[in-house]
Coordinates of N, CA and C in Angstrom, one line a residue:
A1 N -51.7 53.5 -109.5 CA -51.3 54.7 -109.6 C -52.1 55.8 -108.8
K2 N -53.5 55.6 -108.9 CA -54.3 56.7 -108.1 C -54.1 56.3 -106.5
Q3 N -53.9 54.9 -106.0 CA -54.0 54.6 -104.7 C -52.5 55.3 -104.3
A4 N -51.5 55.1 -105.0 CA -50.1 55.8 -104.6 C -50.1 57.2 -104.6
T5 N -51.0 58.0 -105.2 CA -51.1 59.6 -105.3 C -52.0 59.8 -103.9
R6 N -53.1 59.0 -103.7 CA -53.6 59.4 -102.4 C -52.8 59.0 -101.3
Q7 N -52.0 58.1 -101.2 CA -51.3 57.9 -100.2 C -50.2 58.8 -100.0
G8 N -49.8 59.4 -101.3 CA -48.6 60.5 -101.1 C -49.4 61.7 -100.7
D9 N -50.7 62.1 -101.0 CA -51.5 63.3 -100.6 C -51.6 63.2 -99.0
Q10 N -51.9 61.9 -98.5 CA -52.1 61.7 -97.1 C -50.9 62.1 -96.3
S11 N -49.7 61.5 -96.7 CA -48.4 61.8 -96.2 C -48.2 63.3 -96.2
W12 N -48.2 63.9 -97.2 CA -48.0 65.2 -97.4 C -48.8 66.0 -96.3
G13 N -50.1 65.8 -96.2 CA -51.1 66.5 -95.3 C -50.7 66.2 -94.0
K14 N -50.2 65.0 -93.5 CA -49.7 64.6 -92.2 C -48.5 65.6 -92.0
G15 N -47.5 65.6 -92.9 CA -46.3 66.5 -92.7 C -46.5 67.7 -92.5
N16 N -47.6 68.4 -93.2 CA -47.7 69.8 -93.2 C -48.6 70.1 -92.0
R17 N -49.4 69.1 -91.5 CA -50.1 69.5 -90.3 C -48.9 69.4 -89.0
G18 N -48.0 68.5 -89.2 CA -46.9 68.4 -88.2 C -46.1 69.7 -88.2
A19 N -45.7 70.2 -89.4 CA -44.9 71.5 -89.3 C -45.6 72.5 -88.8
A20 N -47.0 72.7 -89.1 CA -47.9 73.8 -88.5 C -48.1 73.6 -87.0
S21 N -48.1 72.4 -86.5 CA -48.1 72.3 -85.0 C -46.8 72.5 -84.3
A22 N -45.6 72.4 -85.0 CA -44.1 72.7 -84.5 C -44.1 74.1 -84.5
R23 N -44.7 74.8 -85.5 CA -44.6 76.5 -85.5 C -45.5 76.9 -84.3
K24 N -46.5 76.3 -84.0 CA -47.4 76.8 -83.2 C -46.9 76.7 -81.8
T25 N -46.0 75.5 -81.6 CA -45.5 75.2 -80.4 C -44.2 76.1 -80.1
R26 N -43.6 76.6 -81.1 CA -42.5 77.5 -81.0 C -43.0 78.9 -80.7
R27 N -44.2 79.4 -81.1 CA -44.6 80.5 -80.7 C -45.1 80.6 -79.4
Q28 N -45.7 79.6 -79.2 CA -46.2 79.5 -77.6 C -44.9 79.6 -76.7
Y29 N -43.9 78.9 -77.1 CA -42.7 78.8 -75.9 C -42.0 80.3 -76.1
F30 N -41.9 80.9 -77.2 CA -41.5 82.2 -77.5 C -42.2 83.1 -76.8
T31 N -43.4 83.1 -76.7 CA -44.4 84.1 -76.2 C -44.0 83.9 -74.6
M32 N -43.9 82.7 -74.0 CA -43.6 82.6 -72.6 C -42.2 83.2 -72.2
M33 N -41.4 83.1 -73.2 CA -39.8 83.4 -72.9 C -40.0 85.0 -72.8
Q34 N -40.7 85.9 -73.9 CA -41.0 87.0 -73.9 C -41.5 87.6 -72.5
Q35 N -42.5 87.0 -71.8 CA -43.0 87.2 -70.6 C -42.2 87.2 -69.5
L36 N -41.4 86.1 -69.5 CA -40.2 86.0 -68.6 C -39.4 87.2 -68.6
V37 N -38.8 87.4 -69.7 CA -37.9 88.6 -69.9 C -38.4 89.8 -69.3
K38 N -39.6 90.1 -69.6 CA -40.3 91.3 -69.4 C -40.5 91.5 -67.7
K39 N -40.8 90.4 -67.3 CA -41.0 90.3 -65.8 C -39.7 90.2 -65.1
A40 N -38.7 89.6 -65.5 CA -37.6 89.4 -64.7 C -36.6 90.5 -64.4
D41 N -36.3 90.8 -63.2 CA -35.1 91.7 -63.0 C -33.8 91.1 -63.1
I42 N -33.6 89.8 -62.9 CA -32.4 89.0 -63.1 C -32.8 87.8 -63.9
V43 N -32.0 87.2 -64.9 CA -32.1 86.1 -65.4 C -31.0 85.2 -65.3
I44 N -31.1 84.1 -64.7 CA -30.3 82.9 -64.5 C -30.5 81.9 -65.6
E45 N -29.3 81.9 -66.4 CA -29.2 80.9 -67.3 C -28.4 79.6 -67.1
V46 N -29.1 78.5 -67.0 CA -28.6 77.2 -66.3 C -27.9 76.6 -67.6
L47 N -26.6 76.2 -67.2 CA -25.7 75.4 -68.3 C -25.4 74.2 -67.7
D48 N -25.4 73.3 -68.6 CA -24.7 72.0 -68.2 C -23.4 71.8 -68.3
A49 N -22.7 71.6 -67.2 CA -21.2 71.6 -67.0 C -20.4 70.6 -68.1
R50 N -21.3 69.7 -68.6 CA -20.4 68.8 -69.4 C -20.3 69.4 -71.0
D51 N -21.3 70.4 -71.2 CA -21.1 71.2 -72.5 C -21.7 72.4 -72.5
P52 N -21.1 73.4 -71.5 CA -21.6 74.5 -71.0 C -21.7 75.6 -72.5
A53 N -20.8 75.5 -73.2 CA -20.7 76.4 -74.3 C -21.8 76.0 -75.3
G54 N -22.0 74.5 -75.4 CA -23.1 74.1 -76.2 C -24.4 74.3 -76.1
C55 N -24.7 74.7 -74.8 CA -26.2 75.0 -74.3 C -26.1 76.3 -73.8
R56 N -25.4 77.4 -74.3 CA -25.4 78.6 -73.9 C -26.2 79.4 -75.1
A57 N -26.8 80.5 -74.9 CA -27.5 81.3 -75.9 C -27.0 82.7 -75.8
P58 N -26.0 83.1 -76.4 CA -25.5 84.4 -76.3 C -26.4 85.4 -77.2
Q59 N -27.1 85.0 -78.2 CA -28.1 85.8 -78.8 C -29.2 86.2 -77.8
V60 N -29.6 85.2 -77.0 CA -30.6 85.5 -76.0 C -30.2 86.4 -74.9
E61 N -28.9 86.4 -74.4 CA -28.3 87.1 -73.5 C -28.3 88.5 -74.0
S62 N -28.0 88.7 -75.4 CA -27.9 89.9 -75.9 C -29.4 90.7 -76.0
A63 N -30.2 89.9 -76.4 CA -31.7 90.3 -76.4 C -32.2 90.8 -75.2
I64 N -31.8 90.0 -74.0 CA -32.2 90.4 -72.7 C -31.7 91.7 -72.3
L65 N -30.3 92.1 -72.4 CA -29.8 93.3 -72.1 C -30.3 94.3 -73.0
G66 N -30.6 94.0 -74.4 CA -31.1 95.0 -75.1 C -32.4 95.6 -74.9
S67 N -33.3 94.6 -74.2 CA -34.7 94.9 -73.8 C -34.5 96.1 -72.6
D68 N -33.5 95.8 -71.7 CA -33.4 96.6 -70.6 C -31.8 96.4 -70.1
P69 N -30.9 97.4 -70.4 CA -29.5 97.3 -69.8 C -29.4 97.1 -68.4
N70 N -30.4 97.5 -67.5 CA -30.4 97.3 -66.0 C -30.7 95.7 -65.5
K71 N -31.1 95.0 -66.4 CA -31.3 93.5 -66.0 C -30.0 92.9 -65.9
K72 N -30.1 91.9 -65.1 CA -28.8 91.2 -64.6 C -28.9 89.7 -65.2
I73 N -27.9 89.3 -65.7 CA -27.6 87.8 -66.1 C -26.8 87.2 -65.2
I74 N -26.9 86.0 -64.7 CA -26.2 85.1 -64.0 C -26.1 83.8 -64.9
L75 N -25.0 83.4 -65.2 CA -24.7 82.0 -65.6 C -24.5 80.8 -64.5
L76 N -25.3 80.1 -64.5 CA -25.3 78.9 -63.4 C -24.8 77.6 -64.1
L77 N -23.4 77.2 -63.6 CA -22.9 75.9 -64.3 C -23.4 74.7 -63.4
N78 N -24.5 74.0 -63.8 CA -25.0 73.1 -63.1 C -24.4 71.6 -63.5
K79 N -24.7 70.7 -62.6 CA -24.0 69.3 -62.7 C -22.5 69.2 -62.7
I80 N -22.1 70.0 -61.8 CA -20.4 69.9 -61.8 C -20.0 68.8 -61.3
D81 N -21.0 67.8 -60.6 CA -20.6 66.6 -60.1 C -20.2 65.5 -61.1
L82 N -20.5 66.0 -62.5 CA -20.3 65.0 -63.6 C -19.0 65.4 -64.3
V83 N -18.3 66.3 -64.0 CA -17.1 66.8 -64.4 C -15.9 66.8 -63.5
P84 N -14.5 66.7 -63.8 CA -13.5 66.9 -63.1 C -13.6 68.3 -62.4
Q85 N -13.1 68.6 -61.3 CA -13.0 69.8 -60.7 C -12.1 70.9 -61.7
H86 N -11.0 70.5 -62.2 CA -10.3 71.4 -63.0 C -11.1 71.8 -64.2
V87 N -12.1 71.3 -64.6 CA -12.9 71.5 -65.8 C -13.8 72.6 -65.3
T88 N -14.3 72.2 -64.1 CA -15.4 73.2 -63.6 C -14.6 74.6 -63.3
E89 N -13.4 74.6 -62.7 CA -12.5 75.8 -62.7 C -12.4 76.7 -64.0
K90 N -12.0 76.0 -64.9 CA -11.8 76.5 -66.2 C -12.9 77.2 -66.9
W91 N -14.0 76.6 -66.6 CA -15.2 77.2 -67.3 C -15.6 78.4 -66.3
L92 N -15.8 78.3 -65.0 CA -16.0 79.2 -64.1 C -15.0 80.6 -64.6
E93 N -13.6 80.4 -64.7 CA -12.9 81.5 -65.1 C -13.1 82.1 -66.4
Y94 N -13.5 81.3 -67.4 CA -13.9 81.8 -68.8 C -15.1 82.5 -69.0
F95 N -16.1 82.1 -68.2 CA -17.5 82.8 -68.1 C -17.5 84.0 -67.2
R96 N -16.8 83.9 -66.4 CA -16.6 85.3 -65.4 C -16.0 86.3 -66.0
H97 N -15.5 86.4 -67.1 CA -15.1 87.5 -68.0 C -16.3 88.3 -68.5
E98 N -17.5 87.6 -68.6 CA -18.7 88.3 -69.2 C -19.6 88.7 -68.2
F99 N -20.0 87.4 -67.3 CA -21.0 87.5 -66.4 C -20.5 87.0 -65.2
P100 N -21.1 87.2 -64.0 CA -21.2 86.4 -62.8 C -21.5 84.9 -63.2
C101 N -20.9 83.9 -62.6 CA -20.8 82.6 -63.1 C -20.8 81.8 -61.6
V102 N -21.8 81.0 -61.2 CA -21.9 80.1 -60.1 C -21.7 78.7 -60.3
A103 N -21.1 77.8 -59.6 CA -21.0 76.6 -59.7 C -22.1 75.9 -58.8
F104 N -22.8 74.8 -59.6 CA -23.8 74.3 -58.8 C -24.0 72.8 -58.9
K105 N -24.6 72.2 -58.0 CA -25.0 70.8 -58.1 C -26.3 70.7 -57.3
A106 N -27.5 70.3 -58.3 CA -28.6 70.4 -57.8 C -28.9 69.0 -56.9
S107 N -30.1 69.2 -56.0 CA -30.4 68.0 -55.1 C -30.9 67.0 -56.1
T108 N -30.7 65.8 -55.7 CA -31.2 64.7 -56.5 C -32.0 63.7 -55.6
Q109 N -32.5 64.5 -54.6 CA -33.2 63.7 -53.4 C -34.7 63.5 -54.0
K110 N -35.2 62.5 -53.5 CA -36.8 62.1 -54.2 C -38.0 62.8 -53.3
Q111 N -37.7 63.0 -52.1 CA -38.8 63.4 -51.2 C -39.5 64.7 -51.6
A112 N -40.8 64.9 -51.3 CA -41.4 66.3 -51.6 C -40.8 67.5 -51.0
N113 N -40.4 67.4 -49.8 CA -40.0 68.5 -49.0 C -38.7 68.3 -48.0
R114 N -38.1 69.4 -47.5 CA -36.9 69.3 -46.7 C -35.9 68.8 -47.7
L115 N -35.6 69.2 -48.8 CA -34.5 68.7 -49.5 C -33.2 69.4 -48.9
S116 N -32.4 68.6 -48.8 CA -31.1 69.1 -47.9 C -30.2 69.7 -48.8
R117 N -29.3 70.7 -48.3 CA -28.3 71.3 -49.1 C -27.1 71.5 -48.2
V118 N -26.0 71.6 -48.7 CA -24.8 71.6 -48.2 C -24.2 73.2 -48.1
R119 N -23.7 73.7 -47.1 CA -23.4 75.2 -47.1 C -21.9 75.1 -47.6
G120 N -21.8 76.4 -48.2 CA -20.5 76.6 -49.0 C -20.5 76.7 -50.3
D121 N -19.3 77.1 -51.0 CA -19.4 77.3 -52.6 C -19.0 75.8 -53.1
A122 N -19.9 75.6 -54.1 CA -19.7 74.1 -54.9 C -18.4 74.3 -55.6
E123 N -17.8 75.2 -55.9 CA -16.5 75.2 -56.9 C -15.4 74.6 -56.1
I124 N -15.4 74.7 -54.6 CA -14.4 74.2 -53.8 C -14.9 73.0 -53.0
A125 N -15.9 72.4 -53.2 CA -16.5 71.3 -52.6 C -15.6 70.3 -52.8
G126 N -15.6 69.1 -52.0 CA -14.8 67.9 -52.2 C -15.6 66.9 -52.9
A127 N -15.0 66.0 -53.4 CA -15.6 65.0 -54.3 C -16.9 64.2 -53.4
S128 N -16.6 63.9 -52.1 CA -17.6 63.2 -51.5 C -18.8 64.0 -51.1
V129 N -18.5 65.3 -51.1 CA -19.7 66.2 -50.9 C -20.6 66.3 -52.2
L130 N -19.9 66.4 -53.5 CA -20.6 66.4 -54.7 C -21.3 65.0 -55.0
A131 N -20.7 64.0 -54.4 CA -21.1 62.6 -54.6 C -22.5 62.4 -54.0
G132 N -22.7 63.2 -52.9 CA -24.2 63.1 -52.3 C -25.3 63.5 -53.0
S133 N -26.3 63.4 -52.4 CA -27.7 63.7 -53.0 C -28.1 65.1 -52.6
A134 N -27.4 65.8 -51.6 CA -27.8 67.1 -51.3 C -27.2 68.3 -52.4
A135 N -28.0 69.3 -52.4 CA -27.7 70.5 -53.4 C -26.3 71.1 -52.7
V136 N -25.6 71.7 -53.6 CA -24.3 72.3 -53.3 C -24.2 73.4 -54.3
G137 N -23.9 74.7 -53.5 CA -23.9 76.0 -54.4 C -25.1 77.0 -54.0
T138 N -26.0 76.5 -53.5 CA -27.2 77.3 -53.1 C -26.9 78.5 -52.3
D139 N -26.0 78.4 -51.4 CA -25.6 79.7 -50.7 C -24.9 80.8 -51.5
A140 N -24.1 80.4 -52.4 CA -23.4 81.4 -53.2 C -24.5 82.0 -54.1
L141 N -25.4 81.2 -54.8 CA -26.4 81.8 -55.6 C -27.3 82.8 -55.0
L142 N -28.0 82.3 -53.7 CA -28.8 83.0 -52.8 C -28.2 84.4 -52.7
N143 N -26.9 84.3 -52.1 CA -26.1 85.5 -51.5 C -26.2 86.4 -52.8
L144 N -25.7 86.0 -54.1 CA -25.5 86.8 -55.1 C -27.0 87.4 -55.4
L145 N -28.0 86.7 -55.4 CA -29.5 87.3 -55.7 C -29.9 88.3 -54.5
K146 N -29.4 88.1 -53.4 CA -29.8 89.1 -52.2 C -28.8 90.3 -52.5
N147 N -27.6 90.1 -52.9 CA -26.9 91.4 -53.1 C -27.6 92.4 -54.2
Y148 N -28.1 91.6 -55.2 CA -28.7 92.3 -56.2 C -29.9 93.1 -55.7
C149 N -30.6 92.4 -54.7 CA -31.7 93.0 -54.2 C -31.2 94.2 -53.2
R150 N -30.3 94.5 -52.9 CA -29.6 95.4 -51.9 C -28.9 96.4 -52.7
S151 N -28.7 96.2 -54.0 CA -28.0 97.0 -55.1 C -28.7 98.3 -55.4
K152 N -28.2 99.5 -55.6 CA -28.8 100.6 -56.1 C -29.5 100.3 -57.5
G153 N -30.6 100.7 -57.6 CA -31.4 100.6 -58.8 C -32.4 99.6 -58.8
L154 N -32.2 98.5 -57.8 CA -33.1 97.3 -58.0 C -33.8 97.4 -56.7
K155 N -35.2 96.8 -57.0 CA -36.2 96.8 -55.9 C -35.7 96.0 -54.7
T156 N -36.3 96.0 -53.5 CA -35.8 95.3 -52.3 C -36.2 93.8 -52.4
S157 N -37.2 93.6 -53.4 CA -37.6 92.2 -53.9 C -37.4 92.0 -55.3
V158 N -37.0 90.8 -55.8 CA -36.6 90.6 -57.2 C -37.4 89.5 -57.8
T159 N -37.6 89.6 -59.2 CA -38.2 88.5 -59.6 C -37.0 87.9 -60.6
V160 N -36.7 86.7 -60.5 CA -35.6 86.1 -61.2 C -36.2 85.0 -62.2
G161 N -35.9 85.3 -63.4 CA -36.4 84.2 -64.6 C -35.3 83.1 -64.7
V162 N -35.6 81.9 -64.9 CA -34.8 80.8 -65.1 C -34.8 80.1 -66.3
I163 N -33.8 80.4 -67.3 CA -33.9 79.8 -68.7 C -32.9 78.8 -68.9
G164 N -33.0 78.0 -70.0 CA -32.0 77.2 -70.2 C -32.5 76.0 -71.4
Y165 N -31.6 75.3 -72.0 CA -31.9 74.2 -72.9 C -32.6 73.1 -72.0
P166 N -33.5 72.3 -72.8 CA -34.1 71.1 -71.9 C -33.2 70.3 -71.4
N167 N -33.4 69.8 -70.1 CA -32.7 69.0 -69.5 C -31.3 69.1 -68.9
V168 N -31.1 70.6 -68.7 CA -29.9 71.2 -68.1 C -30.0 71.1 -66.6
G169 N -31.5 70.8 -66.3 CA -31.7 70.7 -64.7 C -32.3 72.1 -64.1
K170 N -33.0 73.0 -64.8 CA -33.5 74.2 -64.4 C -34.4 73.9 -63.2
S171 N -35.6 73.0 -63.4 CA -36.4 72.6 -62.4 C -35.8 72.3 -61.0
S172 N -34.9 71.3 -61.2 CA -34.0 70.9 -60.1 C -33.4 71.9 -59.3
V173 N -32.8 72.9 -60.0 CA -32.0 74.1 -59.6 C -33.2 74.9 -58.6
I174 N -34.2 75.0 -59.2 CA -35.2 75.6 -58.5 C -35.7 74.9 -57.2
N175 N -36.1 73.7 -57.3 CA -36.5 72.9 -56.2 C -35.4 72.9 -55.1
S176 N -34.1 72.9 -55.5 CA -33.0 72.9 -54.5 C -33.1 74.3 -53.9
L177 N -33.4 75.4 -54.6 CA -33.3 76.8 -53.7 C -34.7 76.9 -52.8
K178 N -35.7 76.2 -53.4 CA -36.9 76.2 -52.6 C -37.0 75.3 -51.6
R179 N -36.0 74.3 -51.6 CA -35.8 73.0 -50.7 C -37.2 72.3 -50.7
S180 N -37.8 72.0 -51.9 CA -39.0 71.4 -51.9 C -39.3 71.3 -53.5
R181 N -40.3 70.1 -53.8 CA -40.3 69.8 -55.2 C -41.5 70.7 -55.9
A182 N -41.2 72.2 -56.0 CA -42.0 73.0 -56.2 C -42.2 73.2 -57.8
A183 N -41.2 72.8 -58.6 CA -41.4 72.6 -60.0 C -41.0 71.3 -60.4
G184 N -42.0 70.8 -61.5 CA -41.9 69.5 -61.9 C -40.6 69.1 -62.6
V185 N -40.1 67.8 -62.4 CA -38.9 67.4 -62.8 C -39.0 66.2 -63.6
S186 N -38.4 66.0 -64.8 CA -38.4 65.0 -65.5 C -37.3 64.8 -66.5
S187 N -36.8 63.6 -67.1 CA -35.7 63.6 -68.0 C -36.5 63.6 -69.2
I188 N -37.7 63.9 -69.5 CA -38.3 63.9 -70.7 C -38.6 65.3 -71.3
A189 N -37.9 65.7 -72.4 CA -38.2 66.9 -72.8 C -39.5 67.3 -73.1
G190 N -39.8 68.4 -72.7 CA -41.3 68.9 -72.7 C -42.1 68.8 -71.4
H191 N -41.4 68.5 -70.3 CA -42.1 68.2 -69.2 C -42.8 69.5 -68.6
T192 N -41.9 70.6 -68.6 CA -42.6 71.8 -68.2 C -43.2 72.6 -69.4
K193 N -44.4 72.8 -69.3 CA -45.4 73.4 -70.3 C -45.7 74.8 -70.1
T194 N -45.6 75.4 -69.1 CA -46.1 76.6 -68.8 C -45.1 77.5 -67.9
L195 N -45.2 78.8 -67.8 CA -44.4 79.7 -67.0 C -45.1 79.4 -65.5
Q196 N -43.9 78.8 -64.8 CA -44.4 78.6 -63.5 C -43.6 79.7 -62.5
E197 N -44.6 80.1 -61.5 CA -44.0 81.1 -60.5 C -43.6 80.6 -59.1
I198 N -42.4 80.5 -58.7 CA -42.2 79.9 -57.5 C -41.6 81.1 -56.4
T199 N -42.2 81.2 -55.2 CA -41.6 82.2 -54.3 C -40.6 81.5 -53.3
I200 N -39.4 82.0 -53.4 CA -38.4 81.4 -52.5 C -38.5 82.0 -51.1
D201 N -38.5 83.3 -50.9 CA -38.8 84.1 -49.8 C -39.4 85.3 -50.0
K202 N -39.6 86.1 -49.0 CA -40.1 87.6 -49.2 C -39.3 88.5 -50.3
N203 N -38.0 88.0 -50.6 CA -37.3 88.8 -51.3 C -37.1 88.3 -52.8
I204 N -37.3 87.0 -53.1 CA -37.1 86.3 -54.2 C -38.2 85.6 -54.9
K205 N -38.5 85.9 -56.0 CA -39.7 85.1 -56.7 C -38.9 84.5 -58.0
L206 N -39.1 83.3 -58.3 CA -38.5 82.7 -59.5 C -39.6 82.4 -60.5
L207 N -39.1 82.6 -61.9 CA -40.0 82.3 -62.8 C -39.4 81.0 -63.7
D208 N -40.0 79.9 -63.7 CA -39.5 78.8 -64.5 C -40.0 78.7 -65.8
C209 N -39.2 78.8 -66.9 CA -39.6 78.9 -68.3 C -39.4 77.4 -68.9
P210 N -40.4 76.9 -69.9 CA -40.2 75.7 -70.3 C -38.7 75.8 -71.2
G211 N -37.9 74.7 -71.0 CA -36.7 74.4 -71.7 C -36.8 74.8 -73.1
I212 N -36.1 75.5 -73.7 CA -36.0 76.0 -75.1 C -34.6 75.8 -75.8
I213 N -34.7 75.2 -77.0 CA -33.5 75.2 -77.9 C -33.8 76.4 -78.6
F214 N -32.7 77.2 -78.4 CA -32.6 78.7 -79.0 C -32.1 78.4 -80.4
D215 N -32.8 79.2 -81.3 CA -32.2 79.0 -82.8 C -31.4 80.5 -83.1
E216 N -30.3 80.1 -83.1 CA -29.3 81.1 -83.4 C -29.4 81.9 -84.8
T217 N -30.1 81.3 -85.8 CA -30.1 81.6 -87.1 C -31.1 82.6 -87.4
G218 N -32.2 82.7 -86.4 CA -33.3 83.7 -86.5 C -34.2 83.4 -87.5
E219 N -34.2 82.2 -88.3 CA -35.1 81.8 -89.4 C -36.5 82.0 -89.1
D220 N -36.9 81.8 -87.9 CA -38.3 81.7 -87.5 C -38.8 82.9 -86.8
S221 N -38.1 84.1 -86.6 CA -38.2 85.2 -86.0 C -39.7 85.8 -86.3
A222 N -40.0 85.6 -87.6 CA -41.3 86.2 -88.0 C -42.6 85.6 -87.2
D223 N -42.3 84.5 -86.7 CA -43.3 83.7 -86.3 C -43.8 84.5 -84.9
A224 N -42.8 85.2 -84.2 CA -43.0 85.8 -82.8 C -44.2 87.0 -83.0
D225 N -44.3 87.6 -84.1 CA -45.0 88.8 -84.2 C -44.7 89.8 -83.1
S226 N -43.5 90.1 -82.9 CA -43.0 91.0 -81.9 C -42.7 92.5 -82.6
D227 N -43.0 93.4 -81.9 CA -42.6 94.8 -82.3 C -41.4 95.2 -81.8
D228 N -40.6 94.5 -81.1 CA -39.5 94.8 -80.4 C -38.4 94.1 -81.1
D229 N -37.6 94.8 -81.6 CA -36.3 94.3 -82.2 C -35.4 93.2 -81.4
S230 N -35.2 93.7 -80.3 CA -34.6 92.8 -79.2 C -35.3 91.6 -78.9
E231 N -36.6 91.6 -78.9 CA -37.2 90.4 -78.5 C -37.3 89.4 -79.8
D232 N -37.2 90.1 -81.0 CA -37.2 89.1 -82.2 C -36.2 88.2 -82.3
S233 N -35.0 88.5 -81.5 CA -33.9 87.6 -81.5 C -33.9 86.3 -80.3
L234 N -35.3 86.4 -79.8 CA -35.5 85.4 -78.8 C -36.4 84.3 -79.4
E235 N -35.5 83.5 -80.2 CA -36.4 82.6 -80.9 C -36.3 81.0 -80.4
A236 N -37.6 80.6 -80.2 CA -37.5 79.3 -79.7 C -38.0 78.3 -80.8
S237 N -37.3 77.0 -80.8 CA -37.6 76.0 -81.6 C -38.1 74.7 -81.0
A238 N -38.1 74.6 -79.7 CA -38.4 73.4 -79.3 C -38.4 73.7 -77.7
G239 N -39.2 72.6 -76.7 CA -39.1 73.1 -75.5 C -39.1 71.8 -74.5
G240 N -38.9 72.0 -73.3 CA -39.2 71.0 -72.4 C -37.8 71.1 -71.3
S241 N -38.3 71.2 -69.8 CA -37.4 71.3 -69.0 C -37.3 70.3 -68.1
S242 N -36.1 70.2 -67.5 CA -35.9 69.0 -66.2 C -35.9 69.5 -65.0

C-alpha cells in the first residue's frame, strides 16, 4: 500500500510539473505574440485552405484592431493547391466581406536560395501551375503590402507580422516571399521557437511568430499578466510553425 502511495505521489508530481511547464510555454508564446502585434503595422493571418474557418482566430483579430484601429489585417488562404478551385473561390468571397484575402500556394522547393515563383494571381492559376513546386500568389500579396506602404497614415516602410496555427505554412509563405529559406520549415509542431525577423526589401520587414493554437475561451488569460484588455484576449495554448 505504501509503495502504491509513493507511486501515486510520483505520478502526481510529474503531472504537476508537466502542467507548470505547459503554462510557462503558453506565457512565452503569448509574450512573443504581444511583441509581434505591438511592432507590426500589418498582420497576415495564414489559413489552411482545407479548413480555413477552423484555423482562424477572430478573437485575436479583434484584439489586434482593439490595440490600434490603424493596424491592417490580411487573411492569406494558403495551400490552395490541395482544394478544388471552386472551394478557393467560395472562401475568398466569404472572407473578403471582412478583410482583404489573398489566395496563395507556397514554394515546396528544397534548395536554400532562388526559390522560384509564378507571376499572376493564384486564384486564377491553372491546375498545372498549382501542381508545380514554385510559389504562386506572391505578386498579389506583395502588391497589397506595397499599396499599404503608400497609403495615407502608414510609413513608407512597414513591419508585417505573420501569425497562424501550427503547420498552416507560415514559414513556407515567408520563404516564398523572400525567395530563400530564411525561416525554418518543419512538419513538426514547435519548430519555430522564437520571434524571427526577415527583411524582404527596403519597404517590407516580416516577423514570424511561433505557430499558436488560440484559446477562444480565455481561460488562461490571467497567465499573460497584461495590463491591456485587448491583449488579454491574445491567449496562446500551444506553439509550432511550419
